[in-house]
PDB file of C-alpha atoms in Angstrom:
ATOM      1  CA  MET A1374      28.002   1.054  -9.243  1.00 86.00           C
ATOM      2  CA  ASN A1375      26.870   3.988  -7.140  1.00 90.00           C
ATOM      3  CA  ILE A1376      25.089   6.998  -8.529  1.00 94.00           C
ATOM      4  CA  ASN A1377      25.974   9.760  -6.060  1.00 92.00           C
ATOM      5  CA  LEU A1378      23.161  12.244  -5.603  1.00 94.00           C
ATOM      6  CA  ASN A1379      23.615  15.769  -4.299  1.00 92.00           C
ATOM      7  CA  PRO A1380      20.214  17.236  -3.439  1.00 94.00           C
ATOM      8  CA  VAL A1381      19.386  20.761  -4.558  1.00 96.00           C
ATOM      9  CA  LYS A1382      16.722  23.059  -3.161  1.00 96.00           C
ATOM     10  CA  CYS A1383      13.727  23.683  -5.353  1.00 97.00           C
ATOM     11  CA  SER A1384      14.001  27.082  -7.035  1.00 97.00           C
ATOM     12  CA  GLU A1385      12.914  28.925 -10.138  1.00 96.00           C
ATOM     13  CA  THR A1386      16.148  27.815 -11.836  1.00 97.00           C
ATOM     14  CA  VAL A1387      15.645  24.135 -10.934  1.00 98.00           C
ATOM     15  CA  MET A1388      12.045  24.125 -12.151  1.00 97.00           C
ATOM     16  CA  GLN A1389      13.037  25.895 -15.378  1.00 97.00           C
ATOM     17  CA  LEU A1390      15.700  23.219 -15.971  1.00 97.00           C
ATOM     18  CA  LEU A1391      13.127  20.436 -15.496  1.00 98.00           C
ATOM     19  CA  GLU A1392      10.817  22.185 -17.959  1.00 96.00           C
ATOM     20  CA  LYS A1393      13.612  22.713 -20.490  1.00 97.00           C
ATOM     21  CA  LYS A1394      14.430  18.973 -20.303  1.00 97.00           C
ATOM     22  CA  GLU A1395      10.667  18.322 -20.827  1.00 97.00           C
ATOM     23  CA  VAL A1396      10.436  16.346 -17.569  1.00 97.00           C
ATOM     24  CA  ILE A1397       7.603  18.567 -16.255  1.00 97.00           C
ATOM     25  CA  THR A1398       5.259  21.376 -17.211  1.00 95.00           C
ATOM     26  CA  ARG A1399       4.730  23.876 -14.425  1.00 95.00           C
ATOM     27  CA  LEU A1400       1.242  24.950 -13.446  1.00 94.00           C
ATOM     28  CA  ARG A1401       1.673  28.444 -12.096  1.00 91.00           C
ATOM     29  CA  PRO A1402      -0.156  31.767 -11.966  1.00 90.00           C
ATOM     30  CA  GLY A1403      -0.633  33.292 -15.421  1.00 89.00           C
ATOM     31  CA  LYS A1404       1.318  30.630 -17.327  1.00 90.00           C
ATOM     32  CA  HIS A1405      -1.624  29.352 -19.355  1.00 88.00           C
ATOM     33  CA  ARG A1406      -3.713  32.547 -19.550  1.00 89.00           C
ATOM     34  CA  LEU A1407      -5.620  32.666 -22.847  1.00 88.00           C
ATOM     35  CA  GLU A1408      -6.278  35.726 -25.001  1.00 92.00           C
ATOM     36  CA  VAL A1409      -9.949  36.688 -24.789  1.00 90.00           C
ATOM     37  CA  SER A1410     -12.026  39.603 -26.002  1.00 90.00           C
ATOM     38  CA  GLU A1411     -14.304  41.561 -23.688  1.00 91.00           C
ATOM     39  CA  ASN A1412     -17.450  39.723 -22.586  1.00 88.00           C
ATOM     40  CA  THR A1413     -16.111  36.355 -23.772  1.00 89.00           C
ATOM     41  CA  SER A1414     -14.522  33.316 -22.243  1.00 91.00           C
ATOM     42  CA  ARG A1415     -12.394  30.543 -23.654  1.00 91.00           C
ATOM     43  CA  HIS A1416     -10.895  27.245 -22.590  1.00 90.00           C
ATOM     44  CA  GLU A1417      -8.151  25.098 -24.048  1.00 90.00           C
ATOM     45  CA  THR A1418      -7.114  21.539 -23.240  1.00 88.00           C
ATOM     46  CA  LEU A1419      -3.551  21.350 -21.957  1.00 89.00           C
ATOM     47  CA  TYR A1420      -3.522  17.583 -22.539  1.00 88.00           C
ATOM     48  CA  ALA A1421      -6.014  14.714 -22.488  1.00 89.00           C
ATOM     49  CA  SER A1422      -5.330  11.361 -20.870  1.00 89.00           C
ATOM     50  CA  GLN A1423      -5.375   8.208 -22.910  1.00 89.00           C
ATOM     51  CA  GLU A1424      -8.750   6.429 -22.688  1.00 91.00           C
ATOM     52  CA  LYS A1425      -7.087   3.089 -21.883  1.00 93.00           C
ATOM     53  CA  PHE A1426      -6.002   4.439 -18.487  1.00 92.00           C
ATOM     54  CA  GLY A1427      -9.546   5.449 -17.465  1.00 89.00           C
ATOM     55  CA  PRO A1428     -10.855   8.690 -15.932  1.00 90.00           C
ATOM     56  CA  HIS A1429      -8.840  10.899 -13.607  1.00 90.00           C
ATOM     57  CA  LYS A1430      -8.633  10.421  -9.857  1.00 94.00           C
ATOM     58  CA  LEU A1431      -7.236  12.524  -7.022  1.00 94.00           C
ATOM     59  CA  ILE A1432      -5.003  10.767  -4.519  1.00 96.00           C
ATOM     60  CA  CYS A1433      -3.217  11.835  -1.362  1.00 95.00           C
ATOM     61  CA  VAL A1434       0.348  10.571  -0.969  1.00 96.00           C
ATOM     62  CA  THR A1435       2.297  10.479   2.284  1.00 97.00           C
ATOM     63  CA  ILE A1436       5.951   9.436   2.147  1.00 95.00           C
ATOM     64  CA  ASN A1437       7.854   8.180   5.180  1.00 95.00           C
ATOM     65  CA  ALA A1438      10.637   6.312   3.365  1.00 93.00           C
ATOM     66  CA  GLN A1439      14.168   7.138   2.301  1.00 91.00           C
ATOM     67  CA  ASP A1440      14.740   4.470  -0.319  1.00 90.00           C
ATOM     68  CA  PHE A1441      14.717   4.592  -4.102  1.00 92.00           C
ATOM     69  CA  SER A1442      13.021   1.220  -4.686  1.00 91.00           C
ATOM     70  CA  ARG A1443       9.901   2.733  -6.310  1.00 93.00           C
ATOM     71  CA  PHE A1444      11.859   4.541  -9.047  1.00 97.00           C
ATOM     72  CA  LEU A1445       9.310   4.298 -11.854  1.00 98.00           C
ATOM     73  CA  TYR A1446       7.620   5.973 -14.796  1.00 98.00           C
ATOM     74  CA  HIS A1447       4.064   6.062 -16.109  1.00 97.00           C
ATOM     75  CA  ASN A1448       2.801   6.002 -19.685  1.00 97.00           C
ATOM     76  CA  ASP A1449       0.563   9.006 -19.066  1.00 97.00           C
ATOM     77  CA  HIS A1450       0.960  12.353 -17.309  1.00 96.00           C
ATOM     78  CA  GLU A1451       0.133  13.101 -13.676  1.00 97.00           C
ATOM     79  CA  GLU A1452      -0.200  16.376 -11.754  1.00 97.00           C
ATOM     80  CA  PHE A1453       1.580  17.057  -8.483  1.00 97.00           C
ATOM     81  CA  MET A1454       0.102  19.522  -5.994  1.00 97.00           C
ATOM     82  CA  LEU A1455       2.579  19.972  -3.162  1.00 98.00           C
ATOM     83  CA  ILE A1456       0.272  21.295  -0.467  1.00 97.00           C
ATOM     84  CA  ASP A1457       1.357  20.458   3.067  1.00 97.00           C
ATOM     85  CA  GLU A1458       1.879  21.738   6.579  1.00 96.00           C
ATOM     86  CA  ILE A1459       4.944  23.924   6.963  1.00 95.00           C
ATOM     87  CA  SER A1460       6.186  21.735   9.825  1.00 96.00           C
ATOM     88  CA  ALA A1461       6.233  18.530   7.722  1.00 96.00           C
ATOM     89  CA  THR A1462       9.529  16.787   6.981  1.00 95.00           C
ATOM     90  CA  PRO A1463      10.966  17.941   3.628  1.00 95.00           C
ATOM     91  CA  LEU A1464       9.944  15.995   0.525  1.00 96.00           C
ATOM     92  CA  TYR A1465      12.575  14.975  -2.017  1.00 96.00           C
ATOM     93  CA  ILE A1466      11.828  13.924  -5.588  1.00 97.00           C
ATOM     94  CA  LEU A1467      14.426  12.164  -7.691  1.00 97.00           C
ATOM     95  CA  PHE A1468      13.837  12.994 -11.365  1.00 98.00           C
ATOM     96  CA  SER A1469      15.402  11.163 -14.270  1.00 98.00           C
ATOM     97  CA  LEU A1470      16.467  13.706 -16.889  1.00 98.00           C
ATOM     98  CA  LEU A1471      16.205  10.965 -19.516  1.00 98.00           C
ATOM     99  CA  ARG A1472      13.097   9.391 -21.025  1.00 98.00           C
ATOM    100  CA  GLU A1473      12.677   5.765 -20.030  1.00 98.00           C
ATOM    101  CA  ASP A1474      14.030   4.326 -23.288  1.00 98.00           C
ATOM    102  CA  ASP A1475      17.209   6.432 -23.081  1.00 98.00           C
ATOM    103  CA  LEU A1476      17.512   5.661 -19.353  1.00 98.00           C
ATOM    104  CA  ASN A1477      17.229   1.903 -19.948  1.00 98.00           C
ATOM    105  CA  GLU A1478      19.744   2.101 -22.806  1.00 98.00           C
ATOM    106  CA  LYS A1479      22.292   3.836 -20.576  1.00 97.00           C
ATOM    107  CA  ILE A1480      21.675   1.280 -17.802  1.00 97.00           C
ATOM    108  CA  ASN A1481      22.277  -1.572 -20.252  1.00 97.00           C
ATOM    109  CA  GLN A1482      25.397   0.103 -21.701  1.00 97.00           C
ATOM    110  CA  ASN A1483      26.808   0.927 -18.233  1.00 96.00           C
ATOM    111  CA  THR A1484      27.050   4.619 -19.143  1.00 97.00           C
ATOM    112  CA  LEU A1485      24.686   6.062 -16.511  1.00 96.00           C
ATOM    113  CA  THR A1486      26.041   8.972 -14.429  1.00 96.00           C
ATOM    114  CA  SER A1487      24.763  11.309 -11.727  1.00 95.00           C
ATOM    115  CA  GLU A1488      24.302  13.925 -14.482  1.00 97.00           C
ATOM    116  CA  ASP A1489      21.297  11.912 -15.700  1.00 98.00           C
ATOM    117  CA  PHE A1490      19.349  12.707 -12.510  1.00 98.00           C
ATOM    118  CA  LEU A1491      18.227  15.597 -10.364  1.00 97.00           C
ATOM    119  CA  LEU A1492      17.361  15.126  -6.690  1.00 97.00           C
ATOM    120  CA  VAL A1493      15.298  18.087  -5.515  1.00 97.00           C
ATOM    121  CA  GLU A1494      14.171  19.096  -2.047  1.00 96.00           C
ATOM    122  CA  MET A1495      10.733  20.274  -3.101  1.00 98.00           C
ATOM    123  CA  LYS A1496       8.892  23.353  -1.878  1.00 97.00           C
ATOM    124  CA  SER A1497       5.290  23.077  -0.716  1.00 97.00           C
ATOM    125  CA  ASN A1498       2.603  25.750  -0.840  1.00 97.00           C
ATOM    126  CA  ASP A1499       4.350  27.959  -3.416  1.00 97.00           C
ATOM    127  CA  PRO A1500       2.173  28.861  -6.427  1.00 96.00           C
ATOM    128  CA  ASN A1501       5.260  29.114  -8.666  1.00 96.00           C
ATOM    129  CA  LEU A1502       7.092  25.950  -7.573  1.00 97.00           C
ATOM    130  CA  SER A1503       4.634  23.471  -6.046  1.00 98.00           C
ATOM    131  CA  PHE A1504       2.293  22.552  -8.918  1.00 97.00           C
ATOM    132  CA  PHE A1505       3.388  20.706 -12.036  1.00 98.00           C
ATOM    133  CA  THR A1506       2.611  17.982 -14.530  1.00 97.00           C
ATOM    134  CA  MET A1507       5.041  15.059 -14.458  1.00 98.00           C
ATOM    135  CA  HIS A1508       5.462  13.988 -18.067  1.00 98.00           C
ATOM    136  CA  LYS A1509       4.911  10.398 -19.098  1.00 98.00           C
ATOM    137  CA  GLY A1510       8.024   8.321 -19.652  1.00 98.00           C
ATOM    138  CA  PHE A1511      10.217  10.101 -17.074  1.00 98.00           C
ATOM    139  CA  ALA A1512      11.121   7.967 -14.061  1.00 98.00           C
ATOM    140  CA  HIS A1513      10.837   9.535 -10.628  1.00 98.00           C
ATOM    141  CA  VAL A1514      10.500   8.596  -6.981  1.00 97.00           C
ATOM    142  CA  GLU A1515       9.423  10.540  -3.914  1.00 96.00           C
ATOM    143  CA  LEU A1516      11.175  10.160  -0.579  1.00 94.00           C
ATOM    144  CA  CYS A1517      11.586  12.145   2.599  1.00 92.00           C
ATOM    145  CA  LYS A1518      14.666  13.791   4.004  1.00 86.00           C
ATOM    146  CA  GLU A1519      14.312  11.690   7.161  1.00 90.00           C
ATOM    147  CA  ILE A1520      11.874   9.232   8.686  1.00 93.00           C
ATOM    148  CA  SER A1521       9.669  11.241  11.025  1.00 94.00           C
ATOM    149  CA  GLU A1522       6.396  11.528  12.889  1.00 96.00           C
ATOM    150  CA  LYS A1523       5.369  14.330  10.508  1.00 96.00           C
ATOM    151  CA  PRO A1524       6.184  12.905   7.037  1.00 96.00           C
ATOM    152  CA  PRO A1525       5.517  14.935   3.906  1.00 97.00           C
ATOM    153  CA  SER A1526       2.120  14.630   2.260  1.00 96.00           C
ATOM    154  CA  PHE A1527       0.838  15.957  -1.072  1.00 96.00           C
ATOM    155  CA  TYR A1528      -1.803  15.413  -3.769  1.00 96.00           C
ATOM    156  CA  VAL A1529      -1.605  13.826  -7.200  1.00 96.00           C
ATOM    157  CA  THR A1530      -4.197  13.672  -9.953  1.00 95.00           C
ATOM    158  CA  GLU A1531      -3.697  10.834 -12.369  1.00 95.00           C
ATOM    159  CA  CYS A1532      -5.626   8.360 -14.462  1.00 94.00           C
ATOM    160  CA  ARG A1533      -7.574   5.840 -12.440  1.00 93.00           C
ATOM    161  CA  ASP A1534      -5.812   2.903 -14.130  1.00 95.00           C
ATOM    162  CA  ILE A1535      -2.379   4.449 -14.654  1.00 95.00           C
ATOM    163  CA  ASP A1536       0.454   1.973 -15.023  1.00 96.00           C
ATOM    164  CA  GLU A1537       3.579   1.806 -12.860  1.00 96.00           C
ATOM    165  CA  ASN A1538       6.788   0.742 -14.587  1.00 98.00           C
ATOM    166  CA  ILE A1539       9.622   0.193 -12.121  1.00 97.00           C
ATOM    167  CA  ILE A1540      13.072   0.811 -13.575  1.00 98.00           C
ATOM    168  CA  ASP A1541      15.441  -2.133 -13.206  1.00 97.00           C
ATOM    169  CA  MET A1542      18.624  -0.340 -12.201  1.00 96.00           C
ATOM    170  CA  LYS A1543      20.554  -3.638 -12.529  1.00 95.00           C
ATOM    171  CA  HIS A1544      23.881  -3.129 -10.749  1.00 94.00           C
ATOM    172  CA  TYR A1545      23.354   0.615 -10.151  1.00 96.00           C
ATOM    173  CA  THR A1546      22.403   1.964  -6.739  1.00 94.00           C
ATOM    174  CA  PHE A1547      21.571   5.490  -5.652  1.00 94.00           C
ATOM    175  CA  GLU A1548      23.512   7.001  -2.810  1.00 89.00           C
ATOM    176  CA  LEU A1549      22.655  10.283  -1.137  1.00 84.00           C
ATOM    177  CA  LYS A1550      26.034  12.017  -1.074  1.00 77.00           C
ATOM    178  CA  GLU A1551      25.009  14.784   1.284  1.00 68.00           C
ATOM    179  CA  THR A1552      21.907  16.420   2.611  1.00 61.00           C
ATOM    180  CA  LEU A1553      20.927  20.049   2.462  1.00 52.00           C
TER     181      LEU A1553
END
Protein backbone atom coordinates (compact mmCIF):
# COMPACT_ATOMS: atom_id res chain seq x y z
CA MET A 1 0.00 0.00 0.00
CA ASN A 2 1.34 3.41 -0.96
CA ILE A 3 1.40 6.36 1.36
CA ASN A 4 1.30 9.35 -1.01
CA LEU A 5 3.28 12.29 0.29
CA ASN A 6 2.76 15.87 -0.82
CA PRO A 7 5.67 18.00 0.39
CA VAL A 8 4.97 21.35 2.01
CA LYS A 9 7.36 24.26 2.42
CA CYS A 10 8.56 24.95 5.92
CA SER A 11 6.68 27.91 7.41
CA GLU A 12 5.56 29.32 10.72
CA THR A 13 2.27 27.42 10.32
CA VAL A 14 4.00 24.09 9.60
CA MET A 15 6.36 24.44 12.56
CA GLN A 16 3.47 25.42 14.85
CA LEU A 17 1.58 22.29 13.74
CA LEU A 18 4.60 20.08 14.54
CA GLU A 19 4.84 21.71 17.97
CA LYS A 20 1.10 21.32 18.62
CA LYS A 21 1.39 17.59 17.78
CA GLU A 22 4.38 17.47 20.21
CA VAL A 23 6.70 16.18 17.47
CA ILE A 24 9.20 19.02 18.04
CA THR A 25 10.00 21.95 20.29
CA ARG A 26 11.29 24.96 18.40
CA LEU A 27 14.43 26.74 19.54
CA ARG A 28 13.96 30.30 18.40
CA PRO A 29 14.77 33.85 19.49
CA GLY A 30 13.03 34.79 22.75
CA LYS A 31 11.06 31.55 23.12
CA HIS A 32 12.74 30.42 26.33
CA ARG A 33 13.63 33.82 27.83
CA LEU A 34 13.48 33.65 31.63
CA GLU A 35 12.21 36.34 34.00
CA VAL A 36 15.13 37.90 35.86
CA SER A 37 15.55 40.85 38.19
CA GLU A 38 18.17 43.53 37.61
CA ASN A 39 21.76 42.45 38.26
CA THR A 40 20.82 38.75 38.32
CA SER A 41 21.00 35.82 35.98
CA ARG A 42 19.16 32.53 35.83
CA HIS A 43 19.23 29.28 33.91
CA GLU A 44 16.71 26.50 33.51
CA THR A 45 17.09 23.02 32.04
CA LEU A 46 14.85 22.49 29.03
CA TYR A 47 15.40 18.73 29.26
CA ALA A 48 18.15 16.35 30.37
CA SER A 49 19.19 13.28 28.43
CA GLN A 50 18.91 9.86 29.96
CA GLU A 51 22.22 8.71 31.48
CA LYS A 52 22.03 5.35 29.68
CA PHE A 53 22.57 7.09 26.34
CA GLY A 54 25.79 8.82 27.46
CA PRO A 55 26.91 12.45 27.09
CA HIS A 56 25.92 14.69 24.20
CA LYS A 57 27.79 14.86 20.91
CA LEU A 58 27.60 17.19 17.91
CA ILE A 59 27.45 15.57 14.49
CA CYS A 60 27.35 16.89 10.95
CA VAL A 61 24.90 15.16 8.61
CA THR A 62 24.98 15.34 4.82
CA ILE A 63 22.13 13.71 2.89
CA ASN A 64 22.41 12.73 -0.76
CA ALA A 65 19.61 10.15 -0.86
CA GLN A 66 15.95 10.19 -1.82
CA ASP A 67 14.75 7.04 -0.11
CA PHE A 68 12.80 6.49 3.09
CA SER A 69 14.68 3.38 4.27
CA ARG A 70 16.07 5.06 7.42
CA PHE A 71 12.63 6.01 8.78
CA LEU A 72 13.35 5.68 12.49
CA TYR A 73 12.85 7.05 15.99
CA HIS A 74 15.10 7.48 19.01
CA ASN A 75 14.32 6.98 22.69
CA ASP A 76 15.79 10.37 23.58
CA HIS A 77 15.59 13.87 22.11
CA GLU A 78 17.97 15.38 19.55
CA GLU A 79 18.47 18.95 18.33
CA PHE A 80 18.52 19.91 14.67
CA MET A 81 20.45 22.99 13.54
CA LEU A 82 19.75 23.53 9.86
CA ILE A 83 22.74 25.67 8.93
CA ASP A 84 23.85 25.31 5.32
CA GLU A 85 24.93 27.10 2.18
CA ILE A 86 22.09 28.80 0.34
CA SER A 87 23.04 26.99 -2.87
CA ALA A 88 22.66 23.49 -1.34
CA THR A 89 19.96 21.14 -2.61
CA PRO A 90 16.78 21.43 -0.50
CA LEU A 91 16.48 19.15 2.53
CA TYR A 92 13.24 17.28 3.17
CA ILE A 93 12.26 15.74 6.51
CA LEU A 94 9.45 13.24 6.75
CA PHE A 95 7.85 13.48 10.21
CA SER A 96 5.49 10.94 11.68
CA LEU A 97 2.68 12.77 13.47
CA LEU A 98 2.18 9.68 15.64
CA ARG A 99 4.34 8.38 18.48
CA GLU A 100 6.03 5.10 17.63
CA ASP A 101 3.58 2.91 19.54
CA ASP A 102 0.57 4.48 17.79
CA LEU A 103 2.41 4.35 14.45
CA ASN A 104 3.21 0.64 14.86
CA GLU A 105 -0.38 -0.08 15.91
CA LYS A 106 -1.75 1.59 12.78
CA ILE A 107 0.78 -0.30 10.61
CA ASN A 108 -0.32 -3.60 12.16
CA GLN A 109 -4.03 -2.73 11.80
CA ASN A 110 -3.60 -1.54 8.18
CA THR A 111 -5.12 1.84 9.05
CA LEU A 112 -2.15 4.09 8.22
CA THR A 113 -2.87 7.07 5.93
CA SER A 114 -0.97 10.03 4.50
CA GLU A 115 -2.61 12.15 7.24
CA ASP A 116 -0.29 10.46 9.75
CA PHE A 117 2.78 12.12 8.17
CA LEU A 118 4.14 15.49 7.17
CA LEU A 119 6.85 15.82 4.52
CA VAL A 120 8.47 19.24 4.84
CA GLU A 121 10.95 21.02 2.61
CA MET A 122 12.98 22.53 5.42
CA LYS A 123 14.42 26.03 5.59
CA SER A 124 18.05 26.55 6.54
CA ASN A 125 19.59 29.55 8.27
CA ASP A 126 16.31 30.96 9.64
CA PRO A 127 16.36 31.64 13.40
CA ASN A 128 12.60 30.99 13.63
CA LEU A 129 12.38 27.82 11.51
CA SER A 130 15.77 26.08 11.40
CA PHE A 131 16.44 25.05 15.01
CA PHE A 132 14.36 22.53 16.92
CA THR A 133 14.35 19.56 19.25
CA MET A 134 13.06 16.35 17.69
CA HIS A 135 11.10 14.60 20.42
CA LYS A 136 11.86 11.01 21.35
CA GLY A 137 9.48 8.40 20.00
CA PHE A 138 8.58 10.24 16.77
CA ALA A 139 9.87 8.56 13.61
CA HIS A 140 11.51 10.74 10.98
CA VAL A 141 13.88 10.54 8.04
CA GLU A 142 15.89 13.14 6.18
CA LEU A 143 16.25 13.09 2.41
CA CYS A 144 17.08 15.52 -0.35
CA LYS A 145 14.88 16.87 -3.08
CA GLU A 146 17.28 15.46 -5.68
CA ILE A 147 20.64 13.73 -5.80
CA SER A 148 23.20 16.46 -6.45
CA GLU A 149 26.80 17.59 -6.22
CA LYS A 150 25.77 20.05 -3.49
CA PRO A 151 23.65 17.92 -1.11
CA PRO A 152 22.12 19.44 2.01
CA SER A 153 24.15 19.39 5.21
CA PHE A 154 23.20 20.29 8.78
CA TYR A 155 24.12 19.70 12.44
CA VAL A 156 22.56 17.52 15.10
CA THR A 157 23.32 17.29 18.80
CA GLU A 158 22.33 14.02 20.38
CA CYS A 159 23.42 11.56 23.01
CA ARG A 160 26.65 9.79 22.20
CA ASP A 161 25.00 6.35 22.48
CA ILE A 162 21.54 7.21 21.16
CA ASP A 163 19.58 4.28 19.78
CA GLU A 164 18.15 4.00 16.27
CA ASN A 165 14.86 2.15 15.92
CA ILE A 166 13.91 1.60 12.28
CA ILE A 167 10.17 1.39 11.68
CA ASP A 168 9.08 -1.79 9.90
CA MET A 169 6.55 -0.38 7.45
CA LYS A 170 5.55 -3.95 6.47
CA HIS A 171 3.60 -3.67 3.21
CA TYR A 172 3.48 0.16 3.24
CA THR A 173 5.70 2.23 0.98
CA PHE A 174 6.13 5.98 0.75
CA GLU A 175 5.64 7.64 -2.59
CA LEU A 176 6.45 11.27 -3.31
CA LYS A 177 3.29 12.42 -5.08
CA GLU A 178 4.70 15.69 -6.32
CA THR A 179 7.57 18.01 -5.65
CA LEU A 180 7.46 21.67 -4.76
